[in-house]
Short mmCIF file of C-alpha atoms and ligand atoms in Angstrom, two decimals:
data_model
loop_
_atom_site.label_atom_id
_atom_site.label_comp_id
_atom_site.label_asym_id
_atom_site.label_seq_id
_atom_site.Cartn_x
_atom_site.Cartn_y
_atom_site.Cartn_z
CA MET A 1 111.89 45.97 35.70
CA THR A 2 115.54 44.96 35.59
CA ILE A 3 114.93 41.99 37.81
CA ASN A 4 112.89 38.83 37.43
CA SER A 5 109.37 39.88 38.36
CA ALA A 6 108.22 36.32 39.16
CA MET A 7 111.09 35.94 41.65
CA TYR A 8 110.31 39.38 43.06
CA GLU A 9 106.72 38.26 43.64
CA TYR A 10 107.80 35.04 45.38
CA GLY A 11 110.26 36.93 47.56
CA SER A 12 108.18 39.91 48.53
CA LYS A 13 104.96 38.10 49.41
CA SER A 14 105.63 36.01 52.47
CA SER A 15 103.35 33.09 53.23
CA ILE A 16 100.48 33.47 55.67
CA ILE A 17 102.23 30.90 57.88
CA ARG A 18 105.38 33.05 58.08
CA GLU A 19 103.28 36.17 58.64
CA LEU A 20 101.46 34.59 61.58
CA PHE A 21 104.72 33.33 63.05
CA ALA A 22 106.32 36.80 62.77
CA TYR A 23 103.21 38.39 64.31
CA GLY A 24 103.43 35.89 67.19
CA LEU A 25 107.03 36.85 67.95
CA GLU A 26 106.11 40.55 68.16
CA ARG A 27 102.97 39.86 70.17
CA LYS A 28 104.91 37.78 72.69
CA LYS A 29 107.12 40.80 73.41
CA ILE A 30 103.99 42.74 74.41
CA VAL A 31 101.84 40.22 76.29
CA GLY A 32 104.44 37.64 77.34
CA GLU A 33 105.82 34.38 75.91
CA ASP A 34 103.23 32.15 77.54
CA LYS A 35 100.23 34.27 76.59
CA VAL A 36 100.47 33.67 72.86
CA TYR A 37 99.41 30.23 71.60
CA ASP A 38 101.34 29.89 68.37
CA PHE A 39 100.16 26.89 66.35
CA SER A 40 101.38 28.30 63.04
CA LEU A 41 104.63 26.52 62.16
CA GLY A 42 105.57 22.90 61.50
CA ASN A 43 108.85 23.12 63.39
CA PRO A 44 109.40 19.85 65.30
CA SER A 45 109.07 20.41 69.05
CA ILE A 46 110.88 17.27 70.14
CA PRO A 47 114.67 17.37 70.14
CA ALA A 48 116.70 15.31 67.69
CA PRO A 49 117.30 11.82 69.17
CA PRO A 50 120.48 11.38 71.27
CA GLN A 51 121.99 9.22 68.50
CA VAL A 52 122.31 12.37 66.37
CA LYS A 53 124.56 14.01 68.95
CA GLU A 54 126.56 10.81 69.41
CA ALA A 55 127.01 10.54 65.64
CA LEU A 56 128.12 14.15 65.42
CA LEU A 57 130.61 13.85 68.28
CA GLY A 58 132.09 10.72 66.73
CA LEU A 59 132.34 12.33 63.30
CA LEU A 60 134.10 15.39 64.71
CA GLU A 61 137.05 13.13 65.59
CA GLU A 62 137.59 12.43 61.88
CA PRO A 63 140.05 14.42 59.74
CA ALA A 64 138.46 17.77 58.94
CA GLU A 65 139.46 17.74 55.25
CA ALA A 66 137.35 14.66 54.58
CA LEU A 67 134.53 15.62 56.89
CA HIS A 68 134.04 19.12 55.57
CA GLY A 69 135.12 18.52 51.98
CA TYR A 70 132.92 18.07 48.91
CA SER A 71 131.23 14.75 48.28
CA PRO A 72 130.24 13.68 44.76
CA ALA A 73 127.34 15.84 43.53
CA SER A 74 124.79 13.09 44.22
CA GLY A 75 126.15 12.43 47.72
CA ASP A 76 128.66 10.15 49.42
CA PRO A 77 128.36 6.68 47.77
CA GLN A 78 128.73 4.88 51.10
CA VAL A 79 126.05 7.02 52.69
CA ARG A 80 123.71 6.31 49.77
CA GLN A 81 124.39 2.57 50.02
CA THR A 82 123.72 2.56 53.77
CA LEU A 83 120.44 4.43 53.30
CA ALA A 84 119.44 2.10 50.46
CA GLU A 85 120.03 -0.96 52.65
CA SER A 86 118.02 0.57 55.48
CA VAL A 87 115.07 1.31 53.16
CA ASN A 88 115.34 -2.22 51.69
CA ARG A 89 115.14 -3.80 55.15
CA ARG A 90 112.02 -1.84 55.99
CA PHE A 91 110.11 -1.97 52.74
CA GLY A 92 111.36 -5.09 50.94
CA THR A 93 112.82 -3.03 48.09
CA HIS A 94 116.15 -3.66 46.34
CA PHE A 95 117.70 -0.22 46.00
CA THR A 96 121.42 0.51 45.81
CA ALA A 97 123.45 3.70 46.12
CA ASP A 98 122.77 4.32 42.42
CA ASN A 99 119.07 4.88 43.10
CA PHE A 100 119.77 7.66 45.62
CA TYR A 101 120.50 11.38 45.20
CA MET A 102 121.18 13.31 48.43
CA THR A 103 119.50 16.71 48.78
CA VAL A 104 119.04 19.65 51.10
CA GLY A 105 115.65 18.42 52.33
CA ALA A 106 112.30 17.65 50.74
CA ALA A 107 111.98 21.13 49.24
CA ALA A 108 115.09 20.51 47.14
CA SER A 109 114.04 16.93 46.38
CA LEU A 110 110.74 18.11 44.95
CA ASN A 111 112.24 20.99 43.00
CA ILE A 112 114.76 18.64 41.43
CA CYS A 113 112.18 15.97 40.51
CA ILE A 114 109.83 18.53 39.00
CA GLN A 115 112.59 20.30 37.05
CA ALA A 116 114.02 16.97 35.90
CA THR A 117 110.75 15.82 34.36
CA VAL A 118 108.91 18.89 33.05
CA CYS A 119 108.81 19.71 29.33
CA GLU A 120 107.02 22.61 27.67
CA GLY A 121 103.25 22.48 28.09
CA ASP A 122 103.37 19.89 30.87
CA GLU A 123 101.06 19.73 33.83
CA TYR A 124 101.38 18.38 37.33
CA ILE A 125 98.39 17.48 39.47
CA THR A 126 98.16 17.56 43.24
CA PHE A 127 95.42 16.93 45.77
CA ALA A 128 93.89 19.51 48.09
CA PRO A 129 94.66 20.21 50.81
CA PHE A 130 98.31 20.50 49.77
CA PHE A 131 101.60 22.11 50.85
CA PRO A 132 101.40 25.59 49.24
CA GLU A 133 105.00 25.60 48.02
CA TYR A 134 104.08 23.01 45.36
CA ALA A 135 102.49 25.81 43.34
CA VAL A 136 105.71 27.85 43.43
CA TRP A 137 107.92 24.91 42.48
CA VAL A 138 105.74 23.65 39.62
CA GLU A 139 105.17 27.14 38.19
CA ASN A 140 108.87 27.93 38.46
CA ALA A 141 109.63 24.83 36.38
CA GLY A 142 107.37 26.26 33.66
CA ALA A 143 104.52 23.81 34.21
CA LYS A 144 100.93 24.20 35.33
CA LEU A 145 99.70 22.87 38.69
CA LYS A 146 96.18 21.45 38.57
CA ILE A 147 94.44 20.83 41.86
CA THR A 148 92.07 17.99 42.64
CA PRO A 149 89.51 19.38 45.10
CA ALA A 150 89.53 17.84 48.56
CA ASP A 151 87.28 14.93 49.35
CA ILE A 152 86.09 16.38 52.65
CA LYS A 153 84.33 13.15 53.57
CA ASP A 154 87.60 11.52 54.68
CA PHE A 155 90.38 13.51 52.92
CA GLN A 156 91.39 10.53 50.79
CA ILE A 157 91.20 11.08 46.99
CA ASP A 158 88.11 12.04 44.99
CA PHE A 159 88.90 9.79 42.03
CA GLU A 160 86.17 11.09 39.77
CA LYS A 161 87.37 14.66 40.04
CA PHE A 162 90.98 13.54 39.80
CA GLU A 163 90.45 11.51 36.65
CA SER A 164 88.79 14.44 34.91
CA LEU A 165 92.04 16.43 35.33
CA ILE A 166 94.36 13.89 33.70
CA THR A 167 95.28 14.66 30.08
CA PRO A 168 98.04 13.68 27.66
CA HIS A 169 99.92 16.72 29.07
CA THR A 170 99.96 15.28 32.60
CA LYS A 171 103.61 14.78 33.49
CA GLY A 172 102.94 13.64 37.01
CA MET A 173 101.34 14.13 40.35
CA ILE A 174 102.50 15.02 43.79
CA ILE A 175 101.08 13.20 46.77
CA ASN A 176 101.88 13.82 50.41
CA SER A 177 100.96 11.19 52.98
CA PRO A 178 100.90 11.54 55.97
CA ASN A 179 99.47 14.83 54.87
CA ASN A 180 100.27 18.38 55.78
CA PRO A 181 97.76 19.91 56.64
CA SER A 182 95.02 17.26 57.04
CA GLY A 183 97.03 14.70 59.05
CA VAL A 184 95.42 11.97 56.94
CA VAL A 185 97.35 8.90 55.72
CA TYR A 186 96.34 7.54 52.31
CA SER A 187 95.05 4.01 52.77
CA GLU A 188 96.39 1.03 50.86
CA GLU A 189 93.13 1.02 48.93
CA THR A 190 93.70 4.64 47.86
CA ILE A 191 97.28 3.98 46.75
CA GLU A 192 96.23 0.86 44.85
CA ARG A 193 93.38 2.65 43.11
CA LEU A 194 95.63 5.59 42.28
CA SER A 195 98.27 3.25 40.84
CA GLU A 196 95.72 1.36 38.73
CA LEU A 197 94.29 4.57 37.34
CA LEU A 198 97.73 5.97 36.50
CA ARG A 199 98.80 2.75 34.79
CA ALA A 200 95.60 2.80 32.72
CA LYS A 201 96.20 6.43 31.74
CA GLU A 202 99.83 5.75 30.84
CA GLN A 203 98.59 3.03 28.50
CA GLU A 204 95.77 5.09 27.07
CA TYR A 205 97.99 8.08 26.27
CA GLY A 206 101.24 6.22 25.64
CA THR A 207 102.94 8.54 28.17
CA VAL A 208 104.87 8.15 31.40
CA ILE A 209 103.13 9.68 34.43
CA TYR A 210 105.41 10.20 37.43
CA LEU A 211 104.08 9.87 40.93
CA ILE A 212 106.16 12.08 43.21
CA SER A 213 105.74 10.86 46.76
CA ASP A 214 106.55 13.70 49.14
CA GLU A 215 107.06 11.90 52.41
CA PRO A 216 108.77 13.95 55.13
CA TYR A 217 106.20 12.67 57.66
CA ARG A 218 106.50 8.99 56.70
CA GLU A 219 107.57 7.92 60.20
CA ILE A 220 105.11 10.08 62.10
CA VAL A 221 102.01 7.87 62.26
CA TYR A 222 99.75 6.87 65.13
CA ASP A 223 97.81 3.84 66.33
CA GLY A 224 100.27 1.43 64.69
CA LEU A 225 99.06 2.46 61.23
CA THR A 226 101.24 1.50 58.24
CA VAL A 227 101.96 3.99 55.48
CA PRO A 228 101.92 2.11 52.15
CA TYR A 229 105.37 2.38 50.54
CA VAL A 230 104.45 3.91 47.20
CA PRO A 231 107.23 2.43 44.96
CA ASN A 232 105.90 -1.02 45.87
CA TYR A 233 102.59 -0.14 44.19
CA TYR A 234 103.46 2.05 41.22
CA ALA A 235 106.56 1.68 39.06
CA ASP A 236 106.98 5.31 37.95
CA THR A 237 107.36 6.64 41.50
CA LEU A 238 109.96 9.20 42.57
CA VAL A 239 110.45 9.35 46.34
CA CYS A 240 111.21 12.69 48.00
CA TYR A 241 112.31 12.17 51.59
CA SER A 242 113.67 14.43 54.30
CA TYR A 243 115.05 14.10 57.83
CA SER A 244 113.53 17.45 58.82
CA LYS A 245 110.68 15.87 60.75
CA SER A 246 111.70 12.24 61.39
CA LEU A 247 115.00 13.19 63.08
CA SER A 248 113.91 16.75 64.03
CA LEU A 249 116.64 18.26 61.85
CA PRO A 250 114.82 20.88 59.74
CA GLY A 251 117.64 23.40 60.02
CA GLU A 252 120.29 20.98 58.82
CA ARG A 253 118.69 20.61 55.38
CA ILE A 254 119.17 16.95 54.62
CA GLY A 255 117.10 14.48 52.62
CA TYR A 256 117.16 12.41 49.44
CA ILE A 257 115.48 11.39 46.21
CA ILE A 258 115.01 7.77 45.17
CA VAL A 259 114.65 6.91 41.48
CA PRO A 260 113.80 3.17 41.50
CA ASP A 261 115.06 0.95 38.65
CA GLU A 262 111.40 0.22 37.84
CA VAL A 263 110.86 3.81 36.67
CA ALA A 264 110.63 3.90 32.87
CA ASP A 265 114.08 4.71 31.47
CA SER A 266 115.34 5.06 35.04
CA LYS A 267 119.01 5.70 34.17
CA ARG A 268 118.03 8.67 32.02
CA VAL A 269 115.68 9.93 34.72
CA MET A 270 118.48 9.71 37.30
CA ALA A 271 120.76 11.61 34.91
CA ALA A 272 118.06 14.28 34.59
CA VAL A 273 117.79 14.40 38.39
CA ALA A 274 121.55 14.98 38.58
CA GLY A 275 121.20 17.59 35.82
CA ALA A 276 118.41 19.41 37.64
CA GLY A 277 120.49 19.28 40.83
CA ARG A 278 123.36 20.83 38.89
CA ALA A 279 121.20 23.49 37.25
CA LEU A 280 119.66 24.47 40.58
CA GLY A 281 122.94 24.31 42.48
CA PHE A 282 121.61 21.51 44.69
CA VAL A 283 124.78 19.44 44.57
CA CYS A 284 126.78 17.86 47.36
CA ALA A 285 124.26 18.09 50.21
CA PRO A 286 125.91 18.95 53.57
CA VAL A 287 128.44 16.17 54.03
CA LEU A 288 128.42 16.20 57.83
CA PHE A 289 124.68 15.57 57.84
CA GLN A 290 124.83 13.04 55.03
CA ARG A 291 127.06 11.08 57.39
CA VAL A 292 124.75 11.66 60.37
CA ALA A 293 121.80 10.43 58.29
CA ALA A 294 123.69 7.24 57.46
CA LEU A 295 124.70 6.65 61.08
CA CYS A 296 121.09 7.22 62.20
CA ALA A 297 119.44 5.36 59.32
CA ASP A 298 117.75 2.86 61.61
CA VAL A 299 116.98 5.16 64.54
CA PRO A 300 113.22 5.07 65.18
CA THR A 301 111.33 8.35 65.28
CA ASP A 302 110.13 9.26 68.74
CA ILE A 303 106.46 10.12 68.27
CA GLU A 304 105.32 9.80 71.91
CA ALA A 305 105.06 13.53 72.53
CA TYR A 306 103.21 14.16 69.25
CA ALA A 307 100.84 11.27 70.01
CA ARG A 308 100.02 12.80 73.42
CA ASN A 309 99.52 16.23 71.87
CA ARG A 310 97.23 14.77 69.23
CA GLU A 311 94.97 13.24 71.88
CA LEU A 312 94.98 16.34 74.01
CA LEU A 313 94.16 18.72 71.18
CA TYR A 314 91.73 16.51 69.29
CA ASN A 315 89.80 15.58 72.44
CA GLY A 316 90.01 19.12 73.81
CA LEU A 317 88.69 20.78 70.67
CA THR A 318 85.98 18.24 69.89
CA GLU A 319 84.72 18.42 73.48
CA ILE A 320 84.44 22.20 73.14
CA GLY A 321 82.37 21.68 69.98
CA TYR A 322 84.81 21.97 67.09
CA GLU A 323 84.65 19.53 64.19
CA CYS A 324 88.09 18.12 63.42
CA VAL A 325 89.59 15.60 61.04
CA ARG A 326 91.13 12.92 63.30
CA PRO A 327 94.82 12.94 62.39
CA GLN A 328 96.44 9.60 61.59
CA GLY A 329 99.90 11.02 61.04
CA ALA A 330 102.12 14.14 60.81
CA PHE A 331 101.55 16.76 63.52
CA TYR A 332 98.68 18.87 62.22
CA LEU A 333 95.02 19.04 63.15
CA PHE A 334 92.63 20.24 60.44
CA VAL A 335 89.76 21.99 62.16
CA LYS A 336 86.54 22.93 60.42
CA SER A 337 85.95 26.65 60.64
CA PRO A 338 82.81 27.43 62.67
CA VAL A 339 82.06 30.16 60.08
CA PRO A 340 82.24 29.73 56.28
CA ASP A 341 85.30 31.98 55.91
CA ALA A 342 88.36 30.41 57.56
CA ASN A 343 90.14 33.78 57.44
CA GLU A 344 87.48 35.16 59.77
CA PHE A 345 88.09 32.16 62.07
CA SER A 346 91.85 32.76 62.03
CA GLU A 347 91.41 36.51 62.61
CA CYS A 348 89.08 35.92 65.54
CA ALA A 349 91.57 33.39 66.97
CA LYS A 350 94.33 35.97 66.56
CA ARG A 351 92.38 38.42 68.72
CA HIS A 352 92.49 35.73 71.41
CA ASP A 353 96.23 35.25 70.84
CA VAL A 354 95.71 31.87 69.21
CA LEU A 355 97.60 31.59 65.92
CA ILE A 356 96.15 29.10 63.44
CA VAL A 357 96.51 28.99 59.66
CA PRO A 358 93.40 29.50 57.48
CA SER A 359 93.17 26.71 54.91
CA ASP A 360 92.72 28.77 51.73
CA SER A 361 96.41 28.61 50.87
CA PHE A 362 96.22 24.80 51.13
CA GLY A 363 93.64 24.84 48.33
CA CYS A 364 90.70 23.90 50.54
CA GLU A 365 88.50 26.58 52.05
CA GLY A 366 86.69 26.46 55.37
CA TYR A 367 89.29 24.90 57.67
CA ALA A 368 92.26 25.95 59.77
CA ARG A 369 95.51 24.10 60.39
CA VAL A 370 96.64 23.77 63.99
CA SER A 371 100.25 22.53 64.26
CA TYR A 372 100.62 20.49 67.42
CA CYS A 373 104.40 20.19 67.37
CA VAL A 374 104.31 22.44 70.45
CA SER A 375 104.53 21.95 74.22
CA GLU A 376 101.77 19.99 75.93
CA GLN A 377 101.37 22.87 78.38
CA MET A 378 100.63 25.30 75.56
CA ILE A 379 97.83 23.07 74.31
CA VAL A 380 96.31 22.81 77.81
CA ASN A 381 96.59 26.57 78.36
CA SER A 382 95.08 27.40 74.97
CA LEU A 383 91.84 25.43 75.37
CA PRO A 384 89.88 28.14 77.25
CA ALA A 385 90.80 30.58 74.46
CA PHE A 386 89.56 28.09 71.84
CA ARG A 387 86.27 27.93 73.77
CA GLU A 388 85.95 31.73 73.78
CA ILE A 389 86.66 31.86 70.04
CA LEU A 390 83.86 29.40 69.30
CA GLU A 391 81.44 31.28 71.54
CA GLU A 392 82.31 34.57 69.87
CA LEU A 393 81.92 33.16 66.36
CA ARG A 394 78.60 31.52 67.18
CA LYS A 395 77.11 34.80 68.40
N1 PLP B 1 106.66 18.87 51.95
C1 PLP B 1 105.82 19.02 52.98
C2 PLP B 1 104.47 18.41 52.90
C3 PLP B 1 106.20 19.74 54.12
O1 PLP B 1 105.34 19.88 55.12
C4 PLP B 1 107.49 20.32 54.15
C5 PLP B 1 107.92 21.12 55.30
O2 PLP B 1 107.20 21.44 56.20
C6 PLP B 1 108.34 20.13 53.05
C7 PLP B 1 107.90 19.41 51.97
C8 PLP B 1 109.72 20.70 53.03
O3 PLP B 1 110.53 19.95 53.88
P1 PLP B 1 112.09 20.23 54.08
O4 PLP B 1 112.24 21.01 55.34
O5 PLP B 1 112.70 18.89 54.23
O6 PLP B 1 112.58 20.95 52.89
#
């Protein structure tokens, strides 16, 4: 092979989610747009808030050289300061521009944080069910990803199993709350217990253990629930944030990393973040959208439509007889497969033109993810098909 075989593997095997989505597009051409119930992707279905358009229109009046020129590699200092002040107001923190590094979304934020921290022989730990790309990013950084099995009782953390995975080689962990795919929000008790355990392990091993908080769904929570702000609980936290979901801007590729001053040796860590950004080519995130993010820093996320969809789908499916994890945040419903093999469930659903993602690739067998960032009408129309699927599988 004259090319990098690992990269070839990543590039030639598309994810099951992408495969289902591509299948759906083809299938729609045959049976009609409204006859395929595609719940495969996490693409926000509500438009970006009107403030985004207003911000863009205002910015377009500015001199093009400045607007479309490079910013410093870590992002526009004024943008970073504005975002820091917004986060401080909401979470009682004391960040400044120096704690922020602008990125092209959470995917870049995570890649940078992992690359910036990993040394030879290091391990990262995550918690099933988890976003499958973590495995690619950790492996690509030369580290090993260990997976804490899901606690299917409530999808919080199984601390006994988790503790058994921590070793002196543990460089960090990745948590994602609100969670894709379970929709669960880690409680304050979970975050406190996690923080205590990590502090104890840091002391025991004399190491630093980073807690990467992947939080693109931070604003998408229901029933007035609060998502604990992780840096307020654990000092060695690196925040990976994105506007893909909160402002419905996934195609614009904009987000940030926060390295709090409380992180051990934080200046060196921030330098390593900048270095990883440089090595990966993730410098100078799109300037136009850095500016939009700053202008929309305090715009609340409109979750009304997702909240309605959650009720409709959760109630609809449980009434039919499905067992579902009640989502507290994000826009995914994790449905227990009526048969042991979730692939069989997904395949059967596919025959009924319902596209749902089997949970194996999330590191937790026996479930399927149903993304409800779709139209309300599609959910209503799909329910009879969900009923037929259950009847067929129960036969
Ligand atoms: N992390 C999680 C848990 C996600 O669900 C996603 C996208 O769906 C990402 C990271 C990547 O987000 P972004 O589009 O900001 O790169």
